[in-house]
Coordinates of N, CA and C in Angstrom, one line a residue:
M21 N -6.0 3.5 -29.8 CA -4.7 4.0 -30.0 C -3.8 3.5 -29.0
A22 N -2.6 3.1 -29.4 CA -1.6 2.6 -28.4 C -1.1 3.6 -27.5
F23 N -0.7 3.2 -26.3 CA -0.2 4.1 -25.3 C 1.2 4.5 -25.6
R24 N 1.5 5.8 -25.5 CA 2.9 6.3 -25.7 C 3.4 7.0 -24.5
H25 N 4.6 6.7 -24.0 CA 5.1 7.4 -22.9 C 5.6 8.8 -23.4
R26 N 5.7 9.7 -22.4 CA 6.2 11.0 -22.7 C 7.6 10.9 -23.2
R27 N 8.1 11.8 -24.0 CA 9.4 11.8 -24.6 C 10.5 11.7 -23.5
G28 N 11.4 10.7 -23.6 CA 12.5 10.5 -22.7 C 12.2 9.6 -21.5
F29 N 11.0 9.1 -21.4 CA 10.6 8.3 -20.2 C 11.4 7.0 -20.2
I30 N 11.6 6.3 -21.3 CA 12.2 5.0 -21.3 C 13.7 5.2 -20.9
K31 N 14.4 6.2 -21.4 CA 15.8 6.5 -21.1 C 15.8 6.8 -19.6
E32 N 14.9 7.7 -19.1 CA 14.9 8.1 -17.7 C 14.8 6.8 -16.8
S33 N 13.9 5.9 -17.2 CA 13.7 4.7 -16.4 C 15.0 3.9 -16.3
E34 N 15.7 3.7 -17.4 CA 17.0 3.0 -17.4 C 18.0 3.7 -16.6
E35 N 18.0 5.0 -16.6 CA 18.9 5.8 -15.8 C 18.7 5.6 -14.3
Y36 N 17.4 5.6 -13.9 CA 17.1 5.3 -12.5 C 17.6 4.0 -12.1
A37 N 17.4 3.0 -12.9 CA 17.8 1.6 -12.6 C 19.3 1.6 -12.4
K38 N 20.0 2.2 -13.3 CA 21.5 2.3 -13.3 C 22.0 3.0 -12.0
E39 N 21.4 4.2 -11.8 CA 21.8 5.1 -10.7 C 21.6 4.4 -9.3
F40 N 20.5 3.7 -9.1 CA 20.2 3.1 -7.9 C 21.2 1.9 -7.7
R41 N 21.5 1.2 -8.7 CA 22.5 0.1 -8.6 C 23.9 0.6 -8.3
Q42 N 24.2 1.7 -8.9 CA 25.5 2.3 -8.6 C 25.6 2.8 -7.1
E43 N 24.5 3.4 -6.6 CA 24.5 3.8 -5.2 C 24.6 2.7 -4.3
L44 N 24.1 1.5 -4.7 CA 24.2 0.3 -3.8 C 25.4 -0.5 -4.1
G45 N 26.3 -0.1 -5.0 CA 27.6 -0.8 -5.3 C 27.3 -2.0 -6.2
L46 N 26.3 -2.0 -6.9 CA 25.9 -3.2 -7.8 C 26.3 -2.8 -9.2
T47 N 26.4 -3.9 -10.1 CA 26.6 -3.7 -11.5 C 25.3 -3.4 -12.2
D48 N 25.4 -2.9 -13.4 CA 24.2 -2.6 -14.2 C 23.2 -3.8 -14.4
C49 N 23.8 -5.0 -14.3 CA 23.0 -6.2 -14.6 C 22.8 -7.0 -13.3
S50 N 23.2 -6.5 -12.2 CA 23.0 -7.2 -10.9 C 21.5 -7.3 -10.5
P51 N 21.0 -8.4 -9.9 CA 19.7 -8.4 -9.4 C 19.5 -7.4 -8.3
L52 N 18.3 -6.7 -8.2 CA 18.0 -5.8 -7.2 C 16.5 -6.0 -6.8
T53 N 16.3 -6.4 -5.6 CA 14.9 -6.6 -5.2 C 14.3 -5.2 -4.8
A54 N 13.0 -5.2 -4.9 CA 12.2 -4.0 -4.5 C 12.4 -3.7 -3.0
L55 N 12.5 -4.7 -2.2 CA 12.8 -4.5 -0.7 C 14.1 -3.8 -0.5
E56 N 15.1 -4.3 -1.2 CA 16.5 -3.7 -1.1 C 16.4 -2.2 -1.5
L57 N 15.7 -1.9 -2.6 CA 15.6 -0.5 -3.1 C 14.8 0.3 -2.1
A58 N 13.7 -0.2 -1.5 CA 12.9 0.5 -0.6 C 13.8 0.8 0.7
D59 N 14.6 -0.1 1.1 CA 15.4 0.1 2.3 C 16.4 1.2 1.9
H60 N 17.0 1.2 0.7 CA 18.0 2.2 0.3 C 17.3 3.6 0.3
L61 N 16.1 3.6 -0.1 CA 15.3 4.9 -0.2 C 14.7 5.3 1.1
S62 N 14.9 4.5 2.2 CA 14.3 4.7 3.5 C 12.7 4.8 3.4
I63 N 12.2 3.9 2.7 CA 10.7 3.8 2.6 C 10.3 2.5 3.3
P64 N 9.5 2.6 4.4 CA 9.1 1.4 5.1 C 8.1 0.6 4.2
V65 N 8.3 -0.7 4.3 CA 7.4 -1.6 3.5 C 6.8 -2.6 4.5
W66 N 5.5 -2.7 4.6 CA 4.8 -3.5 5.5 C 4.1 -4.6 4.7
E67 N 4.1 -5.8 5.3 CA 3.3 -6.9 4.8 C 1.9 -6.7 5.3
L68 N 0.9 -6.9 4.5 CA -0.5 -6.7 4.9 C -0.9 -7.4 6.2
T69 N -0.4 -8.7 6.3 CA -0.7 -9.5 7.4 C 0.0 -9.0 8.7
K70 N 1.0 -8.1 8.6 CA 1.7 -7.7 9.8 C 1.5 -6.2 10.1
H71 N 0.7 -5.5 9.3 CA 0.6 -4.1 9.6 C -0.3 -3.9 10.9
P72 N 0.2 -3.1 11.8 CA -0.5 -3.0 13.1 C -1.9 -2.3 13.1
N73 N -2.2 -1.6 12.0 CA -3.4 -0.8 12.0 C -4.4 -1.3 11.0
I74 N -4.3 -2.5 10.5 CA -5.2 -3.1 9.5 C -6.0 -4.1 10.3
Q75 N -7.4 -4.0 10.2 CA -8.3 -4.9 10.9 C -8.2 -6.3 10.4
A76 N -8.4 -7.2 11.3 CA -8.3 -8.7 10.9 C -9.2 -9.1 9.8
D77 N -10.4 -8.5 9.8 CA -11.4 -8.9 8.7 C -10.9 -8.4 7.3
V78 N -10.3 -7.3 7.3 CA -9.7 -6.8 6.1 C -8.6 -7.7 5.6
V79 N -7.7 -8.0 6.5 CA -6.6 -8.9 6.2 C -7.1 -10.3 5.7
E80 N -8.1 -10.8 6.4 CA -8.7 -12.1 6.0 C -9.3 -12.0 4.6
H81 N -10.0 -10.9 4.2 CA -10.6 -10.8 2.9 C -9.5 -10.8 1.8
F82 N -8.5 -9.9 2.0 CA -7.5 -9.7 0.9 C -6.4 -10.9 0.9
T83 N -6.4 -11.7 1.8 CA -5.5 -12.8 1.8 C -6.2 -14.1 1.4
N84 N -7.5 -14.1 1.3 CA -8.2 -15.3 1.0 C -9.1 -15.1 -0.3
G85 N -10.3 -14.9 -0.1 CA -11.2 -14.8 -1.3 C -10.9 -13.6 -2.2
G86 N -10.5 -12.5 -1.6 CA -10.2 -11.2 -2.3 C -8.8 -11.0 -2.6
Q87 N -8.0 -12.1 -2.7 CA -6.6 -12.0 -2.9 C -6.2 -11.1 -4.1
N88 N -7.0 -11.3 -5.2 CA -6.7 -10.5 -6.4 C -7.2 -9.1 -6.4
D89 N -7.9 -8.7 -5.4 CA -8.4 -7.4 -5.3 C -7.4 -6.3 -4.7
F90 N -6.3 -6.8 -4.2 CA -5.4 -5.9 -3.6 C -3.9 -6.4 -3.8
S91 N -3.1 -5.6 -4.4 CA -1.7 -5.9 -4.6 C -0.8 -5.1 -3.6
A92 N -0.9 -3.8 -3.7 CA -0.1 -2.9 -2.8 C -0.6 -1.5 -2.9
V93 N -0.2 -0.7 -1.9 CA -0.7 0.7 -1.9 C 0.4 1.5 -1.2
T94 N 0.6 2.8 -1.6 CA 1.5 3.7 -0.9 C 0.6 4.6 -0.1
L95 N 0.9 4.7 1.2 CA 0.3 5.6 2.1 C 1.1 6.9 2.2
N96 N 0.5 8.0 2.1 CA 1.2 9.3 2.1 C 0.7 10.2 3.3
N97 N 1.7 10.8 4.0 CA 1.3 11.7 5.0 C 2.4 12.8 5.0
G98 N 2.2 13.8 4.1 CA 3.2 14.8 3.9 C 4.3 14.2 3.1
T99 N 5.5 14.3 3.7 CA 6.7 13.7 3.0 C 6.9 12.3 3.4
Y100 N 6.2 11.8 4.5 CA 6.3 10.4 4.9 C 5.5 9.5 4.0
K101 N 6.1 8.4 3.5 CA 5.5 7.5 2.7 C 5.8 6.1 3.2
E102 N 4.8 5.2 3.1 CA 5.0 3.8 3.4 C 4.2 2.9 2.5
I103 N 4.7 1.7 2.2 CA 4.1 0.8 1.3 C 3.5 -0.4 2.1
I104 N 2.3 -0.7 1.8 CA 1.7 -1.9 2.3 C 1.4 -2.9 1.1
H105 N 1.9 -4.1 1.2 CA 1.7 -5.0 0.1 C 1.1 -6.3 0.5
N106 N 0.4 -7.0 -0.4 CA -0.2 -8.3 -0.1 C 0.8 -9.4 -0.1
D107 N 1.1 -9.8 1.1 CA 2.1 -10.9 1.2 C 1.6 -12.3 1.0
S108 N 0.3 -12.4 0.6 CA -0.3 -13.7 0.2 C 0.0 -14.0 -1.2
H109 N 0.5 -13.0 -2.0 CA 0.9 -13.2 -3.4 C 2.3 -14.0 -3.4
H110 N 2.6 -14.6 -4.6 CA 3.9 -15.2 -4.8 C 5.0 -14.2 -4.6
P111 N 6.1 -14.6 -4.0 CA 7.2 -13.7 -3.8 C 7.6 -12.8 -5.0
Y112 N 7.6 -13.4 -6.2 CA 8.0 -12.6 -7.4 C 6.9 -11.5 -7.6
R113 N 5.7 -11.9 -7.4 CA 4.6 -10.9 -7.6 C 4.7 -9.8 -6.5
Q114 N 5.1 -10.2 -5.3 CA 5.3 -9.2 -4.2 C 6.4 -8.2 -4.7
N115 N 7.5 -8.7 -5.2 CA 8.6 -7.9 -5.7 C 8.1 -6.9 -6.7
S116 N 7.3 -7.3 -7.7 CA 6.9 -6.4 -8.7 C 5.8 -5.4 -8.1
N117 N 5.0 -5.9 -7.2 CA 4.0 -5.0 -6.6 C 4.7 -3.8 -5.9
I118 N 5.7 -4.2 -5.1 CA 6.5 -3.2 -4.3 C 7.2 -2.2 -5.3
A119 N 7.8 -2.8 -6.3 CA 8.5 -2.0 -7.3 C 7.6 -1.0 -8.0
H120 N 6.4 -1.4 -8.2 CA 5.4 -0.5 -8.9 C 5.1 0.7 -7.9
E121 N 4.9 0.4 -6.7 CA 4.6 1.5 -5.7 C 5.9 2.4 -5.6
L122 N 7.1 1.8 -5.5 CA 8.3 2.6 -5.5 C 8.4 3.5 -6.7
A123 N 8.0 3.0 -7.8 CA 8.0 3.8 -9.1 C 7.1 5.0 -9.0
H124 N 5.9 4.9 -8.4 CA 5.0 6.0 -8.2 C 5.8 7.1 -7.3
I125 N 6.4 6.6 -6.3 CA 7.2 7.6 -5.4 C 8.3 8.2 -6.1
I126 N 9.1 7.4 -6.8 CA 10.3 8.0 -7.5 C 9.9 9.0 -8.5
L127 N 8.8 8.7 -9.2 CA 8.3 9.6 -10.3 C 7.6 10.8 -9.7
G128 N 7.3 10.9 -8.4 CA 6.7 12.0 -7.8 C 5.2 12.1 -8.1
H129 N 4.6 11.0 -8.4 CA 3.2 11.0 -8.7 C 2.4 11.5 -7.5
P130 N 1.5 12.4 -7.6 CA 0.7 12.9 -6.5 C -0.2 11.8 -5.9
P131 N -0.4 11.8 -4.6 CA -1.3 10.8 -4.0 C -2.7 11.2 -4.4
K132 N -3.5 10.2 -4.6 CA -4.9 10.4 -4.9 C -5.8 9.4 -4.1
P133 N -7.0 9.8 -3.8 CA -7.8 8.8 -3.0 C -8.1 7.7 -4.0
P134 N -8.3 6.5 -3.4 CA -8.5 5.3 -4.2 C -9.8 5.2 -4.9
M135 N -10.8 5.9 -4.4 CA -12.1 5.9 -5.0 C -12.6 7.3 -5.3
L136 N -13.4 7.4 -6.3 CA -14.1 8.7 -6.7 C -15.4 8.8 -5.9
K137 N -16.0 9.9 -5.9 CA -17.2 10.1 -5.1 C -18.3 9.2 -5.6
D138 N -18.3 8.8 -6.9 CA -19.4 8.0 -7.4 C -19.1 6.5 -7.2
G139 N -18.0 6.2 -6.4 CA -17.8 4.8 -6.1 C -16.8 4.1 -7.0
C140 N -16.5 4.7 -8.2 CA -15.6 4.1 -9.1 C -14.2 4.3 -8.7
R141 N -13.3 3.4 -9.2 CA -11.9 3.4 -8.8 C -11.3 4.7 -9.5
N142 N -10.4 5.4 -8.7 CA -9.7 6.5 -9.2 C -8.4 6.0 -9.9
F143 N -8.4 6.0 -11.2 CA -7.4 5.3 -11.9 C -6.9 6.3 -13.0
D144 N -5.6 6.7 -12.9 CA -5.0 7.5 -13.9 C -4.1 6.6 -14.8
K145 N -4.5 6.4 -16.0 CA -3.9 5.4 -16.9 C -2.4 5.8 -17.2
R146 N -2.1 7.1 -17.3 CA -0.7 7.5 -17.6 C 0.2 7.2 -16.4
M147 N -0.3 7.6 -15.2 CA 0.6 7.3 -14.0 C 0.7 5.8 -13.8
E148 N -0.3 5.0 -13.9 CA -0.2 3.6 -13.7 C 0.7 2.9 -14.7
R149 N 0.6 3.4 -16.0 CA 1.5 2.8 -17.0 C 3.0 3.2 -16.7
E150 N 3.2 4.4 -16.3 CA 4.6 4.8 -16.0 C 5.1 4.0 -14.8
A151 N 4.3 3.8 -13.7 CA 4.7 3.0 -12.6 C 5.0 1.6 -13.0
H152 N 4.1 1.0 -13.8 CA 4.3 -0.3 -14.3 C 5.6 -0.5 -15.0
D153 N 5.9 0.4 -16.0 CA 7.1 0.2 -16.8 C 8.3 0.6 -16.0
L154 N 8.3 1.6 -15.2 CA 9.5 1.9 -14.4 C 9.7 0.8 -13.4
G155 N 8.7 0.3 -12.7 CA 8.8 -0.7 -11.7 C 9.5 -2.0 -12.4
F156 N 9.1 -2.4 -13.5 CA 9.7 -3.5 -14.2 C 11.1 -3.2 -14.6
T157 N 11.4 -2.0 -15.1 CA 12.8 -1.6 -15.4 C 13.7 -1.6 -14.2
L158 N 13.2 -1.1 -13.1 CA 14.0 -1.1 -11.9 C 14.5 -2.6 -11.6
L159 N 13.6 -3.5 -11.8 CA 13.9 -4.9 -11.5 C 14.8 -5.6 -12.5
V160 N 14.5 -5.3 -13.8 CA 15.3 -5.9 -14.9 C 15.6 -4.8 -16.0
P161 N 16.6 -4.0 -15.7 CA 17.0 -3.0 -16.7 C 17.6 -3.7 -18.0
K162 N 17.8 -2.9 -19.0 CA 18.3 -3.4 -20.3 C 19.5 -4.3 -20.2
P163 N 20.5 -4.0 -19.4 CA 21.7 -4.9 -19.3 C 21.3 -6.2 -18.7
A164 N 20.4 -6.2 -17.7 CA 20.0 -7.4 -17.0 C 19.2 -8.3 -18.0
A165 N 18.4 -7.7 -18.8 CA 17.6 -8.4 -19.8 C 18.6 -9.1 -20.8
L166 N 19.6 -8.4 -21.2 CA 20.6 -9.1 -22.0 C 21.3 -10.3 -21.3
V167 N 21.6 -10.1 -20.1 CA 22.2 -11.2 -19.3 C 21.2 -12.4 -19.2
A168 N 20.0 -12.1 -19.1 CA 19.0 -13.2 -19.0 C 18.9 -14.0 -20.3
V169 N 19.1 -13.3 -21.4 CA 19.1 -13.9 -22.7 C 20.4 -14.7 -23.0
E170 N 21.6 -14.1 -22.7 CA 22.9 -14.6 -23.0 C 23.4 -15.7 -22.0
D171 N 23.1 -15.5 -20.7 CA 23.9 -16.2 -19.7 C 23.1 -17.3 -19.0
F172 N 21.8 -17.4 -19.3 CA 21.0 -18.5 -18.6 C 20.5 -19.5 -19.6
L173 N 20.5 -20.8 -19.1 CA 20.0 -21.8 -20.0 C 18.5 -21.8 -20.2
S174 N 17.8 -21.3 -19.2 CA 16.4 -21.2 -19.3 C 15.8 -19.9 -18.7
L175 N 14.6 -19.6 -19.1 CA 14.0 -18.4 -18.6 C 13.7 -18.6 -17.1
D176 N 13.4 -19.8 -16.7 CA 13.1 -20.0 -15.3 C 14.3 -19.7 -14.4
E177 N 15.5 -20.1 -14.9 CA 16.7 -19.8 -14.1 C 17.0 -18.3 -14.0
A178 N 16.7 -17.6 -15.1 CA 16.9 -16.1 -15.0 C 15.9 -15.5 -14.1
C179 N 14.6 -16.0 -14.1 CA 13.6 -15.5 -13.2 C 14.0 -15.7 -11.7
Q180 N 14.6 -16.9 -11.4 CA 15.0 -17.1 -10.1 C 16.2 -16.1 -9.7
Y181 N 17.1 -15.9 -10.6 CA 18.2 -15.0 -10.3 C 17.7 -13.6 -10.1
F182 N 16.8 -13.1 -10.9 CA 16.3 -11.7 -10.8 C 15.1 -11.6 -9.8
H183 N 14.6 -12.7 -9.3 CA 13.4 -12.6 -8.4 C 12.2 -12.0 -9.1
V184 N 11.9 -12.4 -10.3 CA 10.8 -11.9 -11.0 C 10.0 -13.0 -11.7
S185 N 8.8 -12.7 -12.1 CA 8.0 -13.7 -12.8 C 8.4 -13.8 -14.2
E186 N 8.0 -14.9 -14.8 CA 8.3 -15.1 -16.3 C 7.7 -14.0 -17.1
Q187 N 6.5 -13.7 -16.8 CA 5.8 -12.6 -17.5 C 6.5 -11.3 -17.5
L188 N 7.0 -10.9 -16.3 CA 7.8 -9.7 -16.2 C 9.1 -9.8 -17.0
L189 N 9.8 -10.9 -16.9 CA 11.1 -11.0 -17.6 C 10.9 -11.0 -19.1
E190 N 9.9 -11.7 -19.6 CA 9.6 -11.7 -21.0 C 9.2 -10.3 -21.5
F191 N 8.5 -9.6 -20.7 CA 8.1 -8.2 -21.0 C 9.4 -7.4 -21.2
R192 N 10.3 -7.5 -20.2 CA 11.5 -6.7 -20.3 C 12.5 -7.1 -21.4
I193 N 12.5 -8.4 -21.7 CA 13.3 -8.9 -22.8 C 12.8 -8.3 -24.1
R194 N 11.5 -8.3 -24.3 CA 10.8 -7.8 -25.5 C 11.0 -6.3 -25.6
K195 N 10.7 -5.6 -24.5 CA 10.8 -4.1 -24.5 C 12.2 -3.6 -24.7
S196 N 13.2 -4.3 -24.2 CA 14.6 -3.9 -24.3 C 15.2 -4.4 -25.6
D197 N 14.5 -5.2 -26.3 CA 15.0 -5.8 -27.6 C 16.3 -6.6 -27.3
A198 N 16.4 -7.3 -26.1 CA 17.6 -8.0 -25.7 C 17.9 -9.2 -26.6
K199 N 16.9 -9.8 -27.2 CA 17.2 -11.0 -28.1 C 17.9 -10.5 -29.3
R200 N 17.5 -9.4 -29.9 CA 18.2 -8.9 -31.1 C 19.6 -8.4 -30.8
W201 N 19.7 -7.8 -29.6 CA 20.9 -7.3 -29.1 C 21.9 -8.4 -28.9
A202 N 21.4 -9.5 -28.3 CA 22.3 -10.7 -28.1 C 22.7 -11.4 -29.4
L203 N 21.8 -11.4 -30.4 CA 22.1 -12.0 -31.7 C 23.1 -11.2 -32.4
N204 N 23.0 -9.9 -32.4 CA 24.0 -9.0 -33.0 C 25.4 -9.2 -32.4
R205 N 25.4 -9.3 -31.1 CA 26.7 -9.5 -30.4 C 27.3 -10.8 -30.7
A206 N 26.5 -11.9 -30.8 CA 26.9 -13.2 -31.2 C 27.5 -13.2 -32.6
Q207 N 26.8 -12.5 -33.5 CA 27.3 -12.5 -34.9 C 28.6 -11.7 -35.0
K208 N 28.7 -10.6 -34.2 CA 29.9 -9.9 -34.3 C 31.1 -10.7 -33.7
R209 N 30.9 -11.5 -32.7 CA 31.9 -12.3 -32.1 C 32.3 -13.4 -33.1
S210 N 31.4 -13.9 -33.9 CA 31.7 -15.0 -34.8 C 32.3 -14.5 -36.1
G211 N 32.4 -13.1 -36.3 CA 32.9 -12.5 -37.5 C 32.0 -12.6 -38.7
W212 N 30.7 -12.8 -38.4 CA 29.7 -12.9 -39.4 C 29.4 -11.6 -40.1

């Protein structure tokens, strides 16, 4: 069975993206990086290789052979939160990794230990999907997806403008229905 968000989640995600851009004096379709948003929300973000409390052998593992084993994590201590992300990833991937962690914080997801007692990963599908989709929406809300379709000659140019991967941008264009929206606008302008 396909995953379905709780009622109103998609609208709520778009509203978060719009609200944060307004607070920062940006337009609805302006690019917004996760680091800019974290700074606005006063959430410290550490690169894995620069965090003072992470052992060198751990850094070595996650930046070389185990690079795909760790993207980012939010550390919680009461109301204090900080994000550590794997800075050996491509900058666009780092952007989405941090946005994903910010989404967990914005949505008020409760912190959980990363592992269960049996050694399996502690993974809540609903919370992870919400963080995934809100994180992507924060980076490319619906108006930005429309701009990507209408105003750029190539997907690559739009990716550079929004600081996101092609996969993320294609996902947001598809989920926001930006291509159909752009087609309808073009037909209306042409009097069709």
